[in-house]
Coordinates of C-alpha atoms and ligand atoms in Angstrom, one line a residue:
M1 CA 88.1 -100.9 -80.9
I2 CA 85.1 -101.6 -78.7
E3 CA 85.7 -102.3 -74.9
I4 CA 83.7 -102.8 -71.9
L5 CA 84.2 -99.7 -69.5
S6 CA 85.7 -100.0 -66.4
P7 CA 83.5 -100.4 -63.1
E8 CA 84.9 -96.8 -62.1
V9 CA 83.8 -95.0 -65.3
V10 CA 80.4 -96.8 -65.1
D11 CA 79.8 -95.9 -61.2
Q12 CA 80.9 -92.2 -62.6
I13 CA 78.2 -92.3 -65.4
A14 CA 75.6 -93.8 -63.0
A15 CA 76.3 -91.3 -60.4
G16 CA 75.6 -88.5 -62.7
E17 CA 72.0 -89.9 -63.2
V18 CA 71.2 -90.7 -59.8
V19 CA 73.1 -87.8 -58.0
E20 CA 73.1 -85.1 -60.5
R21 CA 72.8 -82.6 -57.8
P22 CA 73.3 -82.7 -54.1
A23 CA 69.7 -82.6 -53.3
H24 CA 69.2 -85.9 -54.9
L25 CA 71.8 -87.4 -52.8
V26 CA 69.9 -86.0 -49.6
K27 CA 66.8 -87.6 -51.1
E28 CA 68.2 -90.9 -51.6
L29 CA 69.8 -91.1 -48.1
V30 CA 66.6 -89.8 -46.3
E31 CA 64.5 -92.6 -48.5
N32 CA 67.1 -95.2 -47.2
S33 CA 66.5 -94.2 -43.7
I34 CA 62.4 -94.2 -44.1
D35 CA 62.9 -97.7 -45.6
A36 CA 64.8 -98.9 -42.6
G37 CA 61.8 -97.8 -40.6
A38 CA 63.3 -94.6 -39.1
T39 CA 61.0 -92.3 -36.8
Q40 CA 63.6 -89.8 -36.1
I41 CA 65.9 -88.5 -38.7
E42 CA 68.5 -85.8 -38.4
V43 CA 70.0 -84.1 -41.3
E44 CA 73.1 -81.6 -41.3
F45 CA 74.5 -80.2 -44.3
D46 CA 77.0 -77.6 -45.4
Q47 CA 78.7 -76.3 -48.6
G48 CA 75.5 -76.5 -50.6
G49 CA 75.3 -80.1 -49.8
R50 CA 78.8 -81.3 -50.9
Q51 CA 78.9 -82.2 -47.3
V52 CA 75.9 -84.2 -45.6
K53 CA 75.5 -86.2 -42.7
I54 CA 72.2 -88.3 -41.9
I55 CA 71.5 -89.8 -38.6
D56 CA 68.5 -92.3 -38.2
D57 CA 67.0 -94.7 -35.8
G58 CA 66.2 -97.2 -38.1
A59 CA 66.8 -100.9 -38.4
G60 CA 70.6 -100.6 -39.0
M61 CA 73.1 -103.0 -40.9
G62 CA 75.2 -105.7 -39.6
P63 CA 78.9 -105.5 -40.4
S64 CA 78.6 -108.1 -43.4
E65 CA 76.0 -105.7 -44.8
L66 CA 78.2 -102.7 -45.0
P67 CA 80.1 -103.5 -47.9
L68 CA 77.3 -104.7 -49.8
A69 CA 75.5 -101.4 -49.1
L70 CA 78.1 -99.7 -51.2
A71 CA 78.1 -102.3 -54.3
R72 CA 76.1 -101.6 -57.2
H73 CA 72.7 -103.3 -57.8
A74 CA 73.0 -104.6 -54.2
T75 CA 69.8 -104.2 -52.3
S76 CA 67.7 -105.8 -49.6
K77 CA 64.6 -104.4 -51.0
I78 CA 63.6 -106.6 -53.9
K79 CA 64.7 -109.9 -55.2
L80 CA 62.6 -110.4 -58.4
S81 CA 61.5 -108.2 -61.3
S82 CA 57.9 -108.7 -60.4
D83 CA 58.7 -107.2 -57.0
L84 CA 58.7 -103.8 -59.1
W85 CA 55.2 -103.9 -59.3
D86 CA 54.7 -104.3 -55.6
L87 CA 57.0 -102.2 -54.0
H88 CA 56.8 -101.6 -50.4
S89 CA 60.1 -99.4 -50.1
F90 CA 61.5 -96.1 -51.7
G91 CA 64.6 -97.8 -52.9
F92 CA 64.9 -100.8 -55.1
R93 CA 67.6 -100.0 -57.6
G94 CA 70.6 -100.5 -55.2
E95 CA 72.6 -97.9 -56.9
A96 CA 72.2 -94.8 -54.8
L97 CA 75.0 -95.5 -52.2
A98 CA 77.4 -97.3 -54.7
S99 CA 77.0 -93.9 -56.9
I100 CA 77.3 -91.5 -54.1
S101 CA 80.4 -93.4 -53.0
A102 CA 81.9 -93.3 -56.4
V103 CA 82.0 -89.4 -56.4
S104 CA 82.8 -88.5 -52.8
K105 CA 83.9 -89.6 -49.5
V106 CA 81.6 -91.9 -47.5
Q107 CA 81.5 -93.0 -43.9
I108 CA 78.8 -95.4 -42.8
R109 CA 78.4 -96.1 -39.2
S110 CA 75.5 -98.6 -38.3
R111 CA 74.3 -100.7 -35.5
Q112 CA 71.4 -103.2 -35.8
K113 CA 68.9 -102.9 -32.8
N114 CA 69.8 -106.3 -31.3
S115 CA 73.7 -105.9 -31.6
K116 CA 75.9 -104.7 -28.9
T117 CA 78.1 -102.8 -31.2
A118 CA 78.3 -100.6 -34.3
S119 CA 80.4 -101.1 -37.2
R120 CA 81.8 -98.6 -39.7
I121 CA 83.1 -98.9 -43.3
L122 CA 85.0 -96.1 -45.0
S123 CA 85.2 -95.4 -48.8
E124 CA 87.2 -92.7 -50.6
F125 CA 85.9 -92.2 -54.3
G126 CA 84.9 -95.8 -54.8
Q127 CA 87.7 -97.5 -52.7
A128 CA 86.0 -99.1 -49.7
S129 CA 88.1 -99.9 -46.4
A130 CA 87.6 -102.9 -44.4
V131 CA 84.8 -103.1 -41.8
E132 CA 85.9 -102.0 -38.4
S133 CA 83.8 -102.5 -35.1
I134 CA 83.2 -99.2 -33.2
G135 CA 80.9 -97.8 -30.5
G136 CA 77.6 -96.2 -31.2
E137 CA 73.8 -96.0 -31.0
P138 CA 71.4 -98.2 -32.8
G139 CA 70.6 -96.9 -36.2
T140 CA 72.5 -95.6 -39.0
T141 CA 74.8 -92.5 -39.6
I142 CA 76.1 -91.6 -43.0
L143 CA 78.6 -89.0 -43.6
V144 CA 79.2 -87.6 -47.2
E145 CA 82.1 -85.2 -47.8
D146 CA 84.0 -83.8 -50.7
L147 CA 81.0 -84.5 -53.1
F148 CA 82.1 -84.5 -56.8
A149 CA 86.0 -83.7 -56.0
N150 CA 87.1 -86.3 -58.3
V151 CA 84.5 -85.1 -61.1
P152 CA 85.6 -81.5 -61.6
A153 CA 83.1 -81.3 -64.7
R154 CA 80.2 -82.2 -62.5
L155 CA 81.3 -79.8 -59.9
K156 CA 81.5 -77.1 -62.5
F157 CA 77.8 -77.6 -63.0
L158 CA 76.7 -76.9 -59.6
K159 CA 74.6 -73.9 -59.0
S160 CA 75.6 -71.4 -56.3
E161 CA 75.6 -72.5 -52.6
A162 CA 72.6 -70.7 -52.0
A163 CA 70.6 -72.3 -54.8
E164 CA 71.8 -75.9 -53.9
S165 CA 70.7 -75.5 -50.4
T166 CA 67.4 -74.1 -51.5
Q167 CA 66.9 -77.2 -53.5
I168 CA 67.9 -79.4 -50.5
K169 CA 65.3 -77.5 -48.2
N170 CA 62.8 -78.4 -50.8
V171 CA 63.8 -81.9 -50.8
L172 CA 63.5 -82.1 -47.3
R173 CA 60.0 -80.4 -46.9
A174 CA 58.9 -83.0 -49.7
M175 CA 60.1 -85.8 -47.6
A176 CA 58.4 -84.4 -44.5
L177 CA 55.3 -84.0 -46.5
A178 CA 55.3 -87.6 -47.5
H179 CA 56.1 -88.9 -44.1
P180 CA 54.2 -87.2 -41.3
Q181 CA 54.9 -89.9 -38.8
V182 CA 58.7 -89.1 -38.9
T183 CA 60.1 -86.4 -36.8
F184 CA 62.9 -84.3 -38.9
R185 CA 65.6 -82.2 -37.5
V186 CA 67.5 -80.4 -40.0
R187 CA 70.8 -78.4 -39.3
H188 CA 72.4 -76.1 -41.9
K189 CA 75.9 -74.8 -41.2
N190 CA 75.4 -76.2 -37.4
K191 CA 72.3 -74.1 -37.1
L192 CA 68.9 -75.8 -36.6
L193 CA 66.9 -74.8 -39.8
F194 CA 64.0 -77.0 -39.4
F195 CA 62.3 -78.9 -36.6
W196 CA 59.2 -81.0 -37.5
P197 CA 58.0 -83.3 -34.6
A198 CA 56.1 -86.4 -35.7
M199 CA 52.4 -85.6 -36.7
S200 CA 49.4 -87.9 -36.7
T201 CA 47.7 -86.3 -39.9
H202 CA 48.9 -85.4 -43.4
L203 CA 46.8 -81.8 -42.9
Q204 CA 49.0 -81.1 -39.7
R205 CA 52.1 -81.9 -41.2
A206 CA 51.3 -79.6 -44.1
K207 CA 50.5 -76.9 -41.9
Q208 CA 54.1 -77.1 -40.5
I209 CA 55.8 -77.3 -43.8
L210 CA 53.8 -75.0 -46.0
E211 CA 53.6 -72.3 -43.4
V212 CA 50.1 -71.5 -44.3
D213 CA 48.0 -71.9 -41.0
E214 CA 44.7 -72.3 -42.9
L215 CA 44.7 -75.2 -45.0
F216 CA 41.6 -77.0 -45.8
W217 CA 41.1 -80.9 -46.4
G218 CA 39.7 -82.6 -49.3
E219 CA 39.7 -86.3 -50.5
G220 CA 38.7 -87.6 -54.0
E221 CA 38.5 -91.0 -55.8
C222 CA 38.3 -92.0 -59.4
N223 CA 38.4 -95.5 -60.5
G224 CA 40.4 -97.0 -57.7
I225 CA 42.9 -93.8 -57.6
K226 CA 42.5 -92.2 -54.4
T227 CA 43.7 -88.5 -53.5
K228 CA 43.9 -86.7 -50.3
A229 CA 44.9 -83.0 -50.4
A230 CA 45.4 -80.2 -48.2
M231 CA 44.9 -76.9 -50.0
S232 CA 44.7 -73.0 -49.4
S233 CA 42.0 -70.8 -49.8
P234 CA 42.0 -68.8 -53.1
N235 CA 42.5 -65.8 -51.0
R236 CA 46.0 -67.1 -49.9
T237 CA 48.0 -67.8 -53.1
V238 CA 51.5 -67.5 -54.5
K239 CA 53.2 -66.2 -57.9
N240 CA 54.3 -69.4 -59.0
S241 CA 53.2 -73.3 -59.2
R242 CA 56.1 -74.3 -57.0
Q243 CA 54.0 -74.5 -53.9
I244 CA 51.9 -77.4 -55.4
W245 CA 53.2 -80.5 -54.1
L246 CA 52.5 -83.7 -55.5
F247 CA 53.1 -87.4 -54.2
A248 CA 52.2 -90.5 -55.7
Q249 CA 52.4 -93.5 -53.7
N250 CA 54.1 -91.3 -51.1
R251 CA 57.0 -90.4 -53.6
W252 CA 57.4 -86.8 -54.4
I253 CA 56.9 -86.4 -58.1
Q254 CA 56.8 -83.7 -60.9
D255 CA 53.7 -84.1 -63.0
R256 CA 52.4 -81.6 -65.2
S257 CA 49.0 -83.3 -65.7
L258 CA 48.3 -83.6 -61.9
Q259 CA 49.7 -80.0 -61.5
A260 CA 47.1 -79.0 -64.1
A261 CA 44.4 -81.0 -62.4
V262 CA 45.0 -78.8 -59.2
I263 CA 45.0 -75.6 -61.0
D264 CA 41.9 -76.5 -63.0
A265 CA 40.0 -77.2 -59.6
Y266 CA 40.8 -73.5 -58.6
R267 CA 39.0 -72.1 -62.2
S268 CA 37.3 -69.0 -61.9
L269 CA 38.7 -68.6 -58.3
L270 CA 42.2 -67.3 -59.2
M271 CA 43.4 -64.3 -61.3
H272 CA 46.1 -64.7 -64.0
G273 CA 49.6 -65.3 -62.4
E274 CA 48.0 -66.7 -59.2
F275 CA 48.6 -70.1 -57.9
P276 CA 47.5 -71.9 -54.7
V277 CA 49.6 -73.7 -52.1
A278 CA 48.6 -77.2 -52.1
A279 CA 49.9 -80.6 -51.1
I280 CA 48.4 -83.7 -53.0
W281 CA 49.0 -87.2 -52.1
V282 CA 47.7 -89.7 -54.9
S283 CA 47.6 -93.4 -54.0
C284 CA 46.5 -96.5 -56.3
D285 CA 46.8 -100.2 -56.7
P286 CA 50.6 -100.7 -57.5
E287 CA 49.8 -102.1 -60.7
D288 CA 48.2 -99.1 -62.0
I289 CA 51.4 -97.1 -61.7
D290 CA 54.9 -97.5 -63.2
V291 CA 57.4 -95.7 -60.6
N292 CA 60.7 -97.0 -62.4
I293 CA 60.6 -94.8 -65.5
H294 CA 63.2 -92.3 -64.2
P295 CA 66.6 -92.8 -62.5
T296 CA 65.7 -90.2 -59.9
K297 CA 62.3 -91.9 -59.5
S298 CA 60.8 -88.3 -59.6
Q299 CA 58.4 -89.1 -62.4
V300 CA 55.7 -91.7 -62.6
K301 CA 53.4 -93.2 -65.3
F302 CA 49.8 -93.9 -64.5
L303 CA 48.1 -96.4 -66.5
H304 CA 45.1 -94.3 -66.5
P305 CA 46.3 -90.7 -66.3
S306 CA 42.9 -89.3 -66.9
D307 CA 41.4 -91.0 -63.9
A308 CA 44.3 -89.7 -61.9
F309 CA 43.7 -86.0 -63.0
R310 CA 40.2 -86.4 -62.2
S311 CA 40.8 -88.0 -58.6
V312 CA 43.0 -84.8 -57.8
N313 CA 40.6 -82.5 -59.6
R314 CA 37.5 -83.7 -57.5
A315 CA 39.3 -84.0 -54.2
I316 CA 40.2 -80.3 -54.5
R317 CA 37.0 -78.9 -56.3
H318 CA 34.7 -80.7 -53.9
T319 CA 36.1 -78.9 -50.9
L320 CA 36.5 -75.5 -52.7
E321 CA 32.9 -75.4 -53.6
T322 CA 31.9 -75.5 -49.9
A323 CA 34.0 -72.2 -49.6
P324 CA 35.2 -73.8 -46.2
W325 CA 37.2 -70.4 -45.6
L326 CA 33.8 -68.7 -44.8
D327 CA 33.1 -71.2 -42.0
A328 CA 36.8 -70.5 -40.7
V329 CA 35.8 -66.9 -40.4
L330 CA 32.7 -67.6 -38.7
A331 CA 34.1 -70.0 -36.3
A332 CA 37.3 -68.0 -35.9
D333 CA 38.1 -67.9 -32.1
P334 CA 37.7 -64.2 -31.1
Q335 CA 41.0 -64.4 -29.1
R336 CA 42.9 -65.5 -31.8
I337 CA 45.6 -63.1 -32.4
S338 CA 46.4 -62.2 -35.9
S339 CA 49.5 -63.8 -37.3
S340 CA 50.5 -62.3 -40.5
S341 CA 50.2 -58.9 -42.1
V342 CA 47.0 -57.6 -43.4
S343 CA 46.5 -58.2 -47.1
E344 CA 44.7 -54.8 -48.2
S345 CA 43.8 -55.9 -51.9
K346 CA 42.3 -59.2 -50.7
V347 CA 40.1 -60.9 -48.2
A348 CA 41.8 -60.8 -45.0
Y349 CA 40.1 -63.3 -43.0
K350 CA 43.2 -64.5 -41.4
T351 CA 43.8 -61.4 -39.8
A352 CA 40.3 -60.9 -38.5
P353 CA 40.5 -61.8 -35.0
G354 CA 37.3 -60.2 -33.8
P355 CA 37.0 -58.1 -31.1
T356 CA 39.9 -57.9 -28.6
T357 CA 39.9 -57.8 -25.0
N358 CA 40.5 -54.0 -25.3
F359 CA 37.7 -53.4 -27.7
K360 CA 36.0 -50.4 -26.3
F361 CA 32.3 -51.2 -27.1
S362 CA 32.3 -54.5 -25.4
D363 CA 28.9 -54.2 -23.9
S364 CA 26.7 -56.6 -25.6
E365 CA 23.6 -54.6 -25.9
F366 CA 25.6 -51.7 -27.5
Q367 CA 27.1 -54.4 -29.9
R368 CA 23.6 -55.5 -30.9
T369 CA 22.5 -52.2 -31.8
Q370 CA 25.8 -51.6 -33.7
Y371 CA 25.2 -54.8 -35.5
S372 CA 21.5 -55.0 -36.3
Q373 CA 20.0 -57.6 -38.4
K374 CA 17.9 -56.9 -41.4
S375 CA 15.2 -59.3 -41.3
M376 CA 13.1 -58.5 -44.4
M377 CA 13.1 -60.2 -47.8
G378 CA 14.5 -58.3 -50.6
T379 CA 12.9 -58.1 -53.9
L380 CA 14.7 -60.0 -56.4
Q381 CA 12.4 -58.8 -59.3
E382 CA 13.9 -55.2 -58.5
L383 CA 17.3 -56.4 -59.7
G384 CA 15.7 -58.0 -62.8
L385 CA 16.4 -61.4 -61.3
K386 CA 14.2 -64.4 -61.4
A387 CA 16.3 -66.6 -59.4
S388 CA 15.1 -69.3 -57.3
P389 CA 14.0 -67.8 -53.8
P390 CA 16.6 -68.3 -50.9
K391 CA 16.8 -71.6 -49.3
Y392 CA 16.7 -70.3 -45.7
E393 CA 13.4 -69.0 -44.3
V394 CA 13.3 -65.4 -43.0
T395 CA 11.1 -64.6 -40.1
P396 CA 10.2 -61.1 -39.5
S397 CA 11.5 -60.3 -36.3
P398 CA 8.8 -58.7 -33.8
S399 CA 11.5 -56.7 -31.9
V400 CA 12.1 -52.8 -31.8
E401 CA 12.6 -51.5 -35.3
I402 CA 14.9 -48.4 -35.5
A403 CA 14.8 -46.3 -38.6
S404 CA 18.1 -46.2 -40.8
A405 CA 19.1 -42.8 -41.8
G406 CA 19.0 -42.4 -45.6
S407 CA 17.1 -45.3 -46.4
E408 CA 13.4 -46.1 -46.7
E409 CA 14.2 -49.4 -45.0
N410 CA 13.6 -50.4 -41.4
F411 CA 16.2 -52.7 -40.0
A412 CA 14.7 -54.7 -36.9
L413 CA 17.0 -55.9 -34.2
N414 CA 18.1 -59.5 -34.2
E415 CA 17.1 -61.4 -31.0
S416 CA 20.3 -63.8 -31.2
S417 CA 23.7 -62.6 -30.8
P418 CA 25.5 -61.5 -33.9
F419 CA 28.4 -63.6 -32.7
E420 CA 26.6 -66.6 -33.1
V421 CA 26.5 -68.3 -36.4
N422 CA 22.8 -68.3 -37.6
E423 CA 22.6 -71.7 -39.2
K424 CA 19.4 -70.6 -41.4
K425 CA 21.1 -67.7 -42.9
G426 CA 24.2 -67.5 -44.9
Y427 CA 27.3 -65.5 -44.3
W428 CA 26.3 -62.5 -46.7
S429 CA 22.8 -62.5 -45.4
Q430 CA 24.3 -61.8 -42.0
L431 CA 26.0 -58.8 -43.4
Q432 CA 24.4 -55.4 -42.3
V433 CA 24.4 -53.0 -45.2
I434 CA 25.3 -49.7 -44.5
G435 CA 25.1 -47.9 -47.8
Q436 CA 26.7 -47.7 -51.3
A437 CA 30.1 -46.1 -52.0
N438 CA 30.9 -44.3 -55.2
L439 CA 28.0 -46.0 -56.7
T440 CA 30.3 -49.1 -57.1
Y441 CA 30.7 -50.9 -53.6
I442 CA 28.2 -52.0 -51.2
V443 CA 29.5 -51.0 -47.9
A444 CA 28.6 -53.6 -45.0
Q445 CA 29.8 -54.7 -41.8
T446 CA 30.0 -57.8 -39.5
D447 CA 30.8 -57.8 -35.8
R448 CA 34.4 -57.6 -36.7
A449 CA 34.9 -56.1 -40.0
I450 CA 34.0 -53.6 -42.5
L451 CA 33.4 -55.1 -45.9
F452 CA 33.4 -53.5 -49.4
V453 CA 31.5 -55.5 -51.9
D454 CA 32.2 -54.8 -55.5
Q455 CA 28.4 -54.9 -56.9
H456 CA 29.2 -55.4 -60.2
A457 CA 31.6 -58.6 -59.6
A458 CA 29.1 -59.9 -56.9
H459 CA 26.0 -60.0 -59.3
E460 CA 28.2 -61.5 -62.0
R461 CA 29.1 -64.3 -59.7
V462 CA 25.7 -64.9 -58.8
M463 CA 24.4 -64.8 -62.3
Y464 CA 27.3 -67.1 -63.5
E465 CA 26.4 -69.6 -60.8
T466 CA 22.5 -69.4 -61.7
L467 CA 23.7 -70.2 -65.3
M468 CA 26.0 -73.1 -64.3
R469 CA 23.4 -74.5 -62.3
A470 CA 21.0 -74.1 -64.9
W471 CA 23.2 -75.7 -67.5
N472 CA 23.7 -79.0 -65.2
S473 CA 20.1 -79.1 -64.3
G474 CA 18.9 -78.4 -67.8
N475 CA 16.2 -76.2 -65.8
I476 CA 16.0 -72.6 -66.6
E477 CA 13.1 -70.1 -67.0
V478 CA 13.0 -69.1 -70.7
Q479 CA 11.6 -66.0 -72.2
D480 CA 10.2 -66.2 -76.2
Y481 CA 11.0 -63.2 -78.0
L482 CA 8.3 -61.5 -80.1
L483 CA 10.8 -60.9 -82.9
P484 CA 13.9 -63.2 -83.0
L485 CA 17.1 -61.4 -82.2
T486 CA 19.2 -61.7 -85.4
F487 CA 22.8 -60.8 -86.2
D488 CA 25.4 -61.7 -88.7
L489 CA 28.2 -64.2 -88.6
E490 CA 30.7 -65.8 -91.3
P491 CA 29.1 -68.4 -93.0
E492 CA 31.5 -71.1 -91.6
E493 CA 30.5 -69.6 -88.1
V494 CA 26.9 -69.9 -88.6
E495 CA 27.6 -73.4 -89.9
S496 CA 29.4 -74.5 -86.6
V497 CA 27.0 -72.6 -84.2
I498 CA 24.0 -74.3 -85.7
K499 CA 25.8 -77.7 -85.0
L500 CA 25.5 -76.8 -81.3
Q501 CA 21.7 -76.2 -81.2
P502 CA 21.0 -78.5 -78.8
D503 CA 23.7 -77.8 -76.3
F504 CA 22.5 -74.1 -76.6
E505 CA 19.2 -75.1 -75.6
K506 CA 20.3 -76.8 -72.6
L507 CA 21.3 -73.6 -71.5
G508 CA 18.2 -71.9 -72.4
V509 CA 19.4 -70.3 -75.6
Y510 CA 17.2 -71.4 -78.8
I511 CA 18.8 -70.4 -82.2
D512 CA 18.2 -70.8 -85.8
E513 CA 19.8 -70.5 -89.1
M514 CA 18.0 -67.3 -90.5
G515 CA 20.3 -67.2 -93.7
P516 CA 23.8 -68.3 -94.6
Q517 CA 25.3 -65.2 -92.5
T518 CA 22.6 -64.8 -90.0
I519 CA 21.7 -66.3 -87.0
G520 CA 18.4 -65.7 -85.2
V521 CA 17.7 -66.3 -81.4
R522 CA 14.1 -67.3 -80.7
A523 CA 14.3 -67.5 -77.1
A524 CA 16.8 -67.2 -74.0
P525 CA 16.8 -67.2 -70.4
A526 CA 14.7 -64.4 -68.9
V527 CA 17.7 -63.0 -66.8
I528 CA 19.9 -62.7 -69.5
K529 CA 20.3 -59.4 -71.8
E530 CA 20.0 -59.8 -75.3
K531 CA 23.4 -58.1 -76.1
S532 CA 25.4 -60.7 -73.8
I533 CA 23.7 -63.5 -75.8
Q534 CA 25.1 -62.3 -79.1
A535 CA 28.5 -61.8 -77.4
A536 CA 28.5 -65.4 -76.1
I537 CA 27.4 -66.8 -79.4
E538 CA 30.2 -64.9 -81.0
L539 CA 32.7 -66.1 -78.9
V540 CA 31.6 -69.8 -79.3
A541 CA 31.6 -69.2 -83.2
T542 CA 35.1 -67.8 -83.1
E543 CA 36.4 -70.5 -81.0
M544 CA 34.6 -73.4 -82.9
V545 CA 36.1 -72.1 -86.3
E546 CA 39.5 -71.8 -84.6
K547 CA 39.7 -75.1 -82.8
G548 CA 37.7 -76.9 -85.6
G549 CA 37.0 -80.5 -84.4
S550 CA 38.7 -80.3 -80.9
F551 CA 36.1 -77.7 -79.8
A552 CA 33.9 -79.1 -76.8
L553 CA 31.2 -76.9 -75.7
E554 CA 31.2 -78.7 -72.2
K555 CA 34.9 -77.1 -71.8
S556 CA 33.7 -73.8 -72.8
I557 CA 30.5 -73.6 -70.9
S558 CA 32.1 -71.8 -68.0
D559 CA 33.4 -69.1 -70.5
I560 CA 30.0 -68.9 -72.1
C561 CA 28.2 -68.6 -68.8
A562 CA 31.0 -65.9 -67.8
T563 CA 30.2 -64.0 -70.9
L564 CA 26.5 -64.2 -70.6
A565 CA 26.8 -63.2 -66.8
C566 CA 29.2 -60.4 -67.2
H567 CA 27.1 -58.3 -69.8
S568 CA 23.6 -59.2 -68.1
V569 CA 24.4 -57.6 -64.7
I570 CA 24.6 -54.4 -62.7
R571 CA 27.4 -52.2 -63.5
A572 CA 29.4 -50.0 -61.5
G573 CA 28.1 -46.5 -61.4
Q574 CA 24.5 -47.8 -61.0
A575 CA 22.6 -46.5 -57.8
L576 CA 21.2 -49.4 -55.8
S577 CA 18.7 -49.0 -52.9
V578 CA 19.4 -50.9 -49.5
T579 CA 16.7 -53.4 -50.6
E580 CA 18.5 -54.2 -53.7
M581 CA 21.8 -54.4 -52.0
T582 CA 20.5 -56.8 -49.3
S583 CA 18.9 -58.7 -51.8
L584 CA 22.1 -59.2 -53.7
L585 CA 23.9 -60.2 -50.8
K586 CA 21.3 -62.8 -49.9
Q587 CA 21.6 -64.3 -53.2
M588 CA 25.4 -64.6 -52.7
D589 CA 24.4 -67.2 -50.1
E590 CA 23.1 -69.4 -52.7
F591 CA 26.4 -70.0 -54.0
P592 CA 29.4 -70.6 -51.7
L593 CA 31.8 -69.4 -54.1
S594 CA 30.2 -65.9 -54.1
S595 CA 33.6 -64.2 -52.9
F596 CA 35.2 -64.4 -56.2
C597 CA 33.8 -63.0 -59.5
P598 CA 34.2 -65.8 -62.5
H599 CA 37.5 -63.9 -63.6
G600 CA 38.9 -64.9 -60.2
R601 CA 38.9 -61.4 -59.1
P602 CA 38.0 -61.0 -55.4
V603 CA 34.3 -59.7 -54.9
Y604 CA 34.9 -58.1 -51.7
V605 CA 37.6 -56.5 -49.5
E606 CA 37.5 -57.0 -45.9
Y607 CA 38.9 -54.2 -43.3
P608 CA 38.9 -55.9 -39.9
F609 CA 38.0 -53.5 -37.0
S610 CA 41.4 -54.7 -35.6
K611 CA 43.1 -53.1 -38.3
L612 CA 41.2 -49.9 -37.9
E613 CA 42.0 -50.0 -34.4
R614 CA 45.8 -50.2 -35.2
D615 CA 45.6 -47.5 -37.8
F616 CA 43.8 -45.4 -35.2
G617 CA 46.6 -46.2 -32.5
R618 CA 43.8 -47.8 -30.2
I619 CA 45.7 -51.1 -30.1
V620 CA 49.5 -51.5 -31.1
Ligands
ADP1 P1 68.4 -99.1 -52.4 O1 67.8 -98.3 -51.4 O2 67.8 -99.0 -53.9 O3 68.4 -100.7 -51.9 P2 70.9 -97.8 -51.8 O4 72.1 -97.8 -52.4 O5 70.0 -96.6 -51.5 O6 69.9 -98.9 -52.6 O7 71.0 -98.8 -50.6 C1 71.7 -100.0 -50.5 C2 71.3 -100.9 -49.4 O8 71.8 -100.2 -48.3 C3 69.9 -100.9 -49.0 O9 69.2 -101.8 -49.8 C4 69.7 -101.0 -47.5 O10 69.8 -102.6 -47.2 C5 71.0 -100.8 -46.9 N1 70.8 -99.1 -46.3 C6 71.1 -98.2 -47.0 N2 70.8 -97.1 -46.1 C7 70.4 -97.7 -45.0 C8 69.9 -97.0 -43.7 N3 69.8 -95.7 -43.3 N4 69.8 -98.0 -42.7 C9 69.7 -99.3 -43.0 N5 70.1 -99.9 -44.1 C10 70.2 -98.8 -44.9
MG2 MG1 68.2 -96.2 -51.5

């Protein structure tokens, strides 16, 4: 026998979808407050969210509205289905309060701004009381207790109190990230957990919530889809993707494609297993996005998903390509006190506060001598490099010259104070090379830190960027071989590689088919070693055969350049003169991303003098 379900059962089924977990309930209630125009929201929760209270200073509801607020499909936010495509609110389904009240005890007290009294409605597991008049401030207070007490099956599925609480905290962080203009006060078990005063920008709010004080800003656009992004430097990473916060039309969403867009933007800057911290706000014409594909509204569908991907990707990549964390160091306030522990394995810019007041050598003359500036052009040729000359001009300094021990080079004192950023010189050119350690690391110093630069990784990055630039501009110096370089591949590999002839030529690699199983290289970029050309062509050949028609050289070009670079550069264990080291550092200034090798490993490690001083017990 087919029967129509009773309203109670319908409500419980719906409640399962809308408030599967206490965190969903918190999200629905906070969104209601924001829809009501609240600027102050207080959240109190206990028992892993089975008890929740929300107090807001929003528009409030009149006595006649309270029963409707609890009724299913009753909403003040939309009227027509066409309104779904022009939403100005977070709620629209009119089922959150109905669902919540079906599975808990609910108390709503609300007062409209122009009304003298508040009114209250109580509801126990779907049974609502009559509305009564009561005292109270303007705004709305909603108390939910005994969540799921009447649905033991659902109660069983709740995770531990701690796990549910973590989820609630995440929802609150997301809500706060989406609404910087709202002040949030959160209490857990009667203790203040978060206090986030209203902020005027998303970046400021992101700094409050994500607990990363060095976040960078970026914006991107693709066919009308706009992205704003707050992102961490590649030095400040976490071990999973949970710190990538995505918002579409200010709704917190889960979206694999956009998450991939964020991670892709960090390509060649992160090691395997490293993830950035980022908050991404995407917005577009309401007609280009469907926000109603999921009961908890946590997923959306873009009409043009690839435009959304590009928009996000650009917003982040553009900013990362300028390596803004380097500026942050140069502009660092010397008085800034280190706020977190020193990261020993990676760049520790954040913790480099510069000379502190009790720095012993504070006399500026003395510092200048300590940190003298090299002002001679390094010879690129010595490294076998023919990269374009540095953009900046180097004017030999006429001042006193002092001999540097153990080196044939002379160092000239720089006229300007080392503490001022020299606009013409980049970060790396300003380093003073002290020497080479273990035939592997360039040891150099700035005014506030000693740096160890991995010579292989640094050169690899420079070479990689040179090749990428060549690929993009189609402009690279090519050297003809007297005899073609030949090597053998499988016949199908030869066939597929030959198809890519024009693409290889763009990289400066000229190949021919010398036989069914033989490839010949006629000419190649002068900077590349023969053996790496073979390695790169072999890499492409295997990929092509494995991926067949779906292989796209554009996508692999970064891998190819990395392979070419890796085999062509100076190795660990190779002795370098000061000139060579200085020249390498100068080249790094050509490419802002020089601080990471193409595999994402850091190119250098920095030891702030402040850390040395702490280690020596000079300061505590
Ligand atoms: P929806 O948000 O989809 O409309 P809800 O069940 O969440 O559905 O809320 C039902 C209605 O109750 C809302 O449309 C709104 O008019 C009213 N309401 C809910 N919470 C608040 C609040 N905090 N302040 C003012 N009005 C509210
Ligand atoms: Mg709602």
